[in-house]
mmCIF file of C-alpha atoms in Angstrom:
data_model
loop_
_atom_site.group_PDB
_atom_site.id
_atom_site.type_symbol
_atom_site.label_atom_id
_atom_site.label_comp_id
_atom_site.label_asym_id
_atom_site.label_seq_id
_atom_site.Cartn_x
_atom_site.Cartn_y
_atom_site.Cartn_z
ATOM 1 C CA UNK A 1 0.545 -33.511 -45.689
ATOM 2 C CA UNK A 2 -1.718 -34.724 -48.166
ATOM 3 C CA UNK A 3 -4.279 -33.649 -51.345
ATOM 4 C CA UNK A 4 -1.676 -32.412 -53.704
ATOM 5 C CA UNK A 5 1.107 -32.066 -50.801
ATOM 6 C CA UNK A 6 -0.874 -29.325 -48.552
ATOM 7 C CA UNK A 7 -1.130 -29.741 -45.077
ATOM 8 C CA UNK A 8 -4.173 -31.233 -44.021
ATOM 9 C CA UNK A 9 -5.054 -28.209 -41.941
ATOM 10 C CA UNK A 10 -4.613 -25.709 -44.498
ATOM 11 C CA UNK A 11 -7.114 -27.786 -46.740
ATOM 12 C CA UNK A 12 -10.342 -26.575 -45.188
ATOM 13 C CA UNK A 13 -9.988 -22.820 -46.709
ATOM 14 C CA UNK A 14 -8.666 -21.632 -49.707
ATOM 15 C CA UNK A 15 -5.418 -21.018 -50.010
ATOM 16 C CA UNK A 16 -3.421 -20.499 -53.366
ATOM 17 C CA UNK A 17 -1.274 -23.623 -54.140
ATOM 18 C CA UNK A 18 1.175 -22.011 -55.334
ATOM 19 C CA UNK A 19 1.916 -19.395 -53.442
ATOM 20 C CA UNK A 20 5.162 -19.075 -52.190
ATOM 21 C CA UNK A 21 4.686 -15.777 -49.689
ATOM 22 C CA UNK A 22 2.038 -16.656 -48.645
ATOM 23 C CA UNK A 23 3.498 -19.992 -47.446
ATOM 24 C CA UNK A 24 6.372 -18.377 -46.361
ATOM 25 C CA UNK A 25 4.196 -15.999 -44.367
ATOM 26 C CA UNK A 26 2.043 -18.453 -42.701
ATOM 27 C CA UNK A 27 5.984 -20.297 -41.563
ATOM 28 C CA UNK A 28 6.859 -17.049 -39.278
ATOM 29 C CA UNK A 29 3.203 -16.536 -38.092
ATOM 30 C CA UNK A 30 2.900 -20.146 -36.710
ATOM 31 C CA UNK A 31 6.958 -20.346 -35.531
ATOM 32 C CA UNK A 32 5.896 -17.488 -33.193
ATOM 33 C CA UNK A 33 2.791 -19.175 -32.315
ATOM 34 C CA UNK A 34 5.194 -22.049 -31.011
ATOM 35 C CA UNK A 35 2.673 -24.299 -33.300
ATOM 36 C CA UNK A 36 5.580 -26.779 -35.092
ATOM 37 C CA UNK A 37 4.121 -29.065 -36.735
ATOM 38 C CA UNK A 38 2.423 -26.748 -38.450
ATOM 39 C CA UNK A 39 5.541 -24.480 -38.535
ATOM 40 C CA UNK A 40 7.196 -27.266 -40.057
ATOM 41 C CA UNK A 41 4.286 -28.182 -42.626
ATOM 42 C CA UNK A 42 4.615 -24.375 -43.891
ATOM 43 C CA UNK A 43 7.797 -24.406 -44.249
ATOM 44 C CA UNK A 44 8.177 -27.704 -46.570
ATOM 45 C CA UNK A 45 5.442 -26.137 -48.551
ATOM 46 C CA UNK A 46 7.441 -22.902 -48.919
ATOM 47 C CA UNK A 47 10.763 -24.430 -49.782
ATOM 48 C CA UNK A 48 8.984 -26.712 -52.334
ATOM 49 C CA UNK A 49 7.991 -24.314 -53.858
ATOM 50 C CA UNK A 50 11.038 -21.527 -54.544
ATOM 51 C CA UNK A 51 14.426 -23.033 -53.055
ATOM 52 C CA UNK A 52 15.846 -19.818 -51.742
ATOM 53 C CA UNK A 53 19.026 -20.511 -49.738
ATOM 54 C CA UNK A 54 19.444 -17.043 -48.469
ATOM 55 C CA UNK A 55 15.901 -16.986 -46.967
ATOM 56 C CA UNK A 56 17.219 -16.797 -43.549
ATOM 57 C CA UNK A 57 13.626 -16.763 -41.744
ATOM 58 C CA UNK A 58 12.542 -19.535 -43.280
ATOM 59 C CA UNK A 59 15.460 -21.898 -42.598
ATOM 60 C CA UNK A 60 15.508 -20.681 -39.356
ATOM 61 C CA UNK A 61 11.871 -21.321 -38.197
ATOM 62 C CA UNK A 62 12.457 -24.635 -40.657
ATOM 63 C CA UNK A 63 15.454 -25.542 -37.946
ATOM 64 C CA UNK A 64 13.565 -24.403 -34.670
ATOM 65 C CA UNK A 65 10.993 -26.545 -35.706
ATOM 66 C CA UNK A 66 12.589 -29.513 -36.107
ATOM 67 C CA UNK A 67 14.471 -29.479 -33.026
ATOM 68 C CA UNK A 68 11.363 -28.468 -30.883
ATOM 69 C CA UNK A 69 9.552 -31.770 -32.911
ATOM 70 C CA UNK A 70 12.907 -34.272 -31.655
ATOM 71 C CA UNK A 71 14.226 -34.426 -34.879
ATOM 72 C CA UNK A 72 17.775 -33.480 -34.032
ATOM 73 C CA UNK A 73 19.060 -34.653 -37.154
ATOM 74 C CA UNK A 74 17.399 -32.708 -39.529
ATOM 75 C CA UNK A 75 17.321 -29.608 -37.284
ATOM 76 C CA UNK A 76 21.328 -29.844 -37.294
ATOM 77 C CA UNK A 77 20.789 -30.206 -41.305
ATOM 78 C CA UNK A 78 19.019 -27.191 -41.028
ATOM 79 C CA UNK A 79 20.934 -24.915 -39.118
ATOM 80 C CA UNK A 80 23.730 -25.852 -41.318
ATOM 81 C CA UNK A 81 21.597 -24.192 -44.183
ATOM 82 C CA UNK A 82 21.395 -21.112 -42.062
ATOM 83 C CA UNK A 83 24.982 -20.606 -41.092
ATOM 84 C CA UNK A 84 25.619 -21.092 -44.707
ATOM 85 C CA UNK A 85 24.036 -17.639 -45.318
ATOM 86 C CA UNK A 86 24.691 -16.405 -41.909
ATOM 87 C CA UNK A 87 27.752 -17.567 -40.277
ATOM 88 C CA UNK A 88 27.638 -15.303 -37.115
ATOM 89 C CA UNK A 89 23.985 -16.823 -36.044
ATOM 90 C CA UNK A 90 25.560 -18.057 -32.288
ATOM 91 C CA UNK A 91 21.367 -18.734 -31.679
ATOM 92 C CA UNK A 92 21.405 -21.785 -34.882
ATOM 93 C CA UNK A 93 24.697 -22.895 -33.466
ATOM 94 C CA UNK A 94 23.469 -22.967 -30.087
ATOM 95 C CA UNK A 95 20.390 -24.753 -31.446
ATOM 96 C CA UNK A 96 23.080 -27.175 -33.186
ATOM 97 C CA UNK A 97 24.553 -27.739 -29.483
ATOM 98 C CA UNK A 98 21.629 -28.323 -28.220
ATOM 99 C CA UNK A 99 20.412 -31.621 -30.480
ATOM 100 C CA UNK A 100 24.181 -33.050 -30.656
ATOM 101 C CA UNK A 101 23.574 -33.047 -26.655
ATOM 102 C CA UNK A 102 19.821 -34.666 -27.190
ATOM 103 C CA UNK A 103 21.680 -36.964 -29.834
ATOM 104 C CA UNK A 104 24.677 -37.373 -27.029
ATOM 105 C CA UNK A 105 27.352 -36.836 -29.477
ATOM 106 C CA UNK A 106 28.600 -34.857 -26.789
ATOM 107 C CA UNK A 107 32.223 -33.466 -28.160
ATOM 108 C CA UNK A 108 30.609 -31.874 -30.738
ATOM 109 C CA UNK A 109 27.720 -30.550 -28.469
ATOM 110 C CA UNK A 110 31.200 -28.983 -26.656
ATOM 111 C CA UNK A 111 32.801 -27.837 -29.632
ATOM 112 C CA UNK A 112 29.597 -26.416 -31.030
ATOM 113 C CA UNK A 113 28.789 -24.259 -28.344
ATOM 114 C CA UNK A 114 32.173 -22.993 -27.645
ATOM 115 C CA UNK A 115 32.143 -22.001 -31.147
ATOM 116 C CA UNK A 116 28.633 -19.906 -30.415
ATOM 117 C CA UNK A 117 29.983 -18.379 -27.079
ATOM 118 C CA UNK A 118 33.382 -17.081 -29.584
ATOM 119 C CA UNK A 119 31.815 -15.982 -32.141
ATOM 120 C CA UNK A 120 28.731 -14.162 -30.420
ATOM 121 C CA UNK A 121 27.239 -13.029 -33.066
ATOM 122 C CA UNK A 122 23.152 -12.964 -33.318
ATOM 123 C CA UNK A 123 21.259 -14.450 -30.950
ATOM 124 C CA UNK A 124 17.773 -13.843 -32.103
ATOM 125 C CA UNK A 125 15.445 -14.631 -29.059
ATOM 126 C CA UNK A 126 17.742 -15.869 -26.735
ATOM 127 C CA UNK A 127 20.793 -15.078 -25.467
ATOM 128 C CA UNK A 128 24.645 -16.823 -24.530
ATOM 129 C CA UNK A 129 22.833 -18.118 -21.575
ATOM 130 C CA UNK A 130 21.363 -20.983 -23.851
ATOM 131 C CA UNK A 131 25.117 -22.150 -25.236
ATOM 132 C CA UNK A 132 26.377 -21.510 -21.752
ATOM 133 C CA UNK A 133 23.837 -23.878 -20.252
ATOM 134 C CA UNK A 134 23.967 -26.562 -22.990
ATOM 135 C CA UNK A 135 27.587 -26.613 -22.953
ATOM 136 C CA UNK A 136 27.567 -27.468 -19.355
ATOM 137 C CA UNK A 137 25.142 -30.137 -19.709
ATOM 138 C CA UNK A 138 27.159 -31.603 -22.807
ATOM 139 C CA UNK A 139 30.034 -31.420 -19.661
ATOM 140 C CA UNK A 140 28.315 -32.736 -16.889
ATOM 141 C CA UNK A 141 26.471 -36.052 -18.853
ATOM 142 C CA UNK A 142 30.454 -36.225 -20.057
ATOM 143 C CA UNK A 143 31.766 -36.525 -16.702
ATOM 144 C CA UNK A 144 33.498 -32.863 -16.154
ATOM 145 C CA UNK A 145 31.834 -31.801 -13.493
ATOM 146 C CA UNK A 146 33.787 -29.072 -12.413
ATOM 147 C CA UNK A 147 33.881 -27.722 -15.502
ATOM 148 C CA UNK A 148 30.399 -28.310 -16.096
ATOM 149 C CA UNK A 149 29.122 -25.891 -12.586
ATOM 150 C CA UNK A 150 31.626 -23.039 -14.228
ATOM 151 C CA UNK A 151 29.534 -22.989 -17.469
ATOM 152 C CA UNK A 152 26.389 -22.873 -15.556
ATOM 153 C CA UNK A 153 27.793 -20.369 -13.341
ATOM 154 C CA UNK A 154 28.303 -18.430 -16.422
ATOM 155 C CA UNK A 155 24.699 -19.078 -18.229
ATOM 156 C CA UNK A 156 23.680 -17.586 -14.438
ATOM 157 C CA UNK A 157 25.967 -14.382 -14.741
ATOM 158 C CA UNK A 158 23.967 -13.707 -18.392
ATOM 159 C CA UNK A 159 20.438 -15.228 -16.953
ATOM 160 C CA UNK A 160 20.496 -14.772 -13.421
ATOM 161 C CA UNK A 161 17.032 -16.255 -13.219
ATOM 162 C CA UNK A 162 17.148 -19.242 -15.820
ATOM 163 C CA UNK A 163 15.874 -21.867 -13.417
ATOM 164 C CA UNK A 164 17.304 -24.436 -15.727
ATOM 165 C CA UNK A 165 20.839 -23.323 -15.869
ATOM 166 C CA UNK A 166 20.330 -23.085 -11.667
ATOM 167 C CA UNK A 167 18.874 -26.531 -11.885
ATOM 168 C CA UNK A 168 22.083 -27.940 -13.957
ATOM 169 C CA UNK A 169 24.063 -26.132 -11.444
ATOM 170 C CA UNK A 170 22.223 -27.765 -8.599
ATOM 171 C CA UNK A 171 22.565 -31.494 -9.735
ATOM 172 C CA UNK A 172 26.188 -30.754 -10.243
ATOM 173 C CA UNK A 173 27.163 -29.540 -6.907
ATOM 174 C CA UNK A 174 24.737 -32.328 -5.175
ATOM 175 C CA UNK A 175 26.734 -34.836 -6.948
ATOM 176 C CA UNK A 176 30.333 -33.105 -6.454
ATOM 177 C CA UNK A 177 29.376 -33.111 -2.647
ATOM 178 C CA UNK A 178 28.861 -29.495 -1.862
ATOM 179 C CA UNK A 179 26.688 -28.719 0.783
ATOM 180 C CA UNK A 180 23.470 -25.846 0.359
ATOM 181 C CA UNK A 181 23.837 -22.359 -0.532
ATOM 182 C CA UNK A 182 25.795 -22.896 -3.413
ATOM 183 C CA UNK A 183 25.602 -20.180 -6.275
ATOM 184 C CA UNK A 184 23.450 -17.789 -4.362
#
């Protein structure tokens, strides 16, 4: 960000400063373009400018943002502003899972996705097969590995192709000593 706290890249047309749909706008256009940074730059202009808790959009291409970027911290900041307004978004708390496992505070990378998998509520773009797969992860870096192939089992039931859930899966039973064919 720079002249007068615009991003740099939305300097070289013009754009109305102060303009908070069309900031807000230019947030969901770029979040779907899976640009984040730029996502991100949007979306710090648009909250700047009108500080509207409920806008549920917002926050939430604000969060996916941040956690796509590393920032785990701020994305779990984030979603918190999301399920603040929307307590039955499983997708933010899944999201949430997901950076306490990057951040390997893994009993509340547990906790948090067994709290997405109960409630299962809106999932946006994905489905329980993210929580599922994050919470066996969480399990498996913890130690539980038996526990840990069940939850990828179960990400497979929802996803039967989600290569990463069958990779998780994989690495577990290699490591628990079963031999090939397992899960197929």
């Amino acid at each position: 960000i720079t002249r007068l706290g615009m991003p740099a890249w939305a300097q070289q047309a013009e754009y109305e400063l102060e303009d908070y749909d069309f900031w807000a706008e230019q947030s969901l256009l770029l979040s779907q373009d899976t640009d984040y940074e730029k996502t991100l730059e949007a979306c710090e202009q648009a909250i700047s400018l009108k500080r509207i808790r409920d806008n549920l959009d917002l926050w939430s291409a604000r969060s996916r943002a941040l956690f796509e970027l590393g920032q785990y911290v701020e994305a779990i900041g984030s979603y918190n502003r999301v399920l603040q307004v929307a307590p039955r978004e499983s997708e933010a708390l899944a999201y949430q899972c997901a950076s306490y496992v990057q951040l390997a505070r893994l009993d509340d990378a547990i906790g948090t996705c067994e709290q997405a998998l109960i409630i299962d509520g809106n999932w946006g773009t994905d489905s329980p097969a993210l929580a599922w797969y994050y919470h066996g992860l969480a399990l498996q870096t913890s130690g539980r590995l038996e526990t840990a192939l069940g939850s990828y089992g179960r990400a497979l039931r929802v996803e039967p192709e989600n290569v990463i859930a069958r990779a998780g899966q994989c690495a577990v039973a290699a490591e628990l000593g079963y031999s090939g064919g397992y899960g197929n």
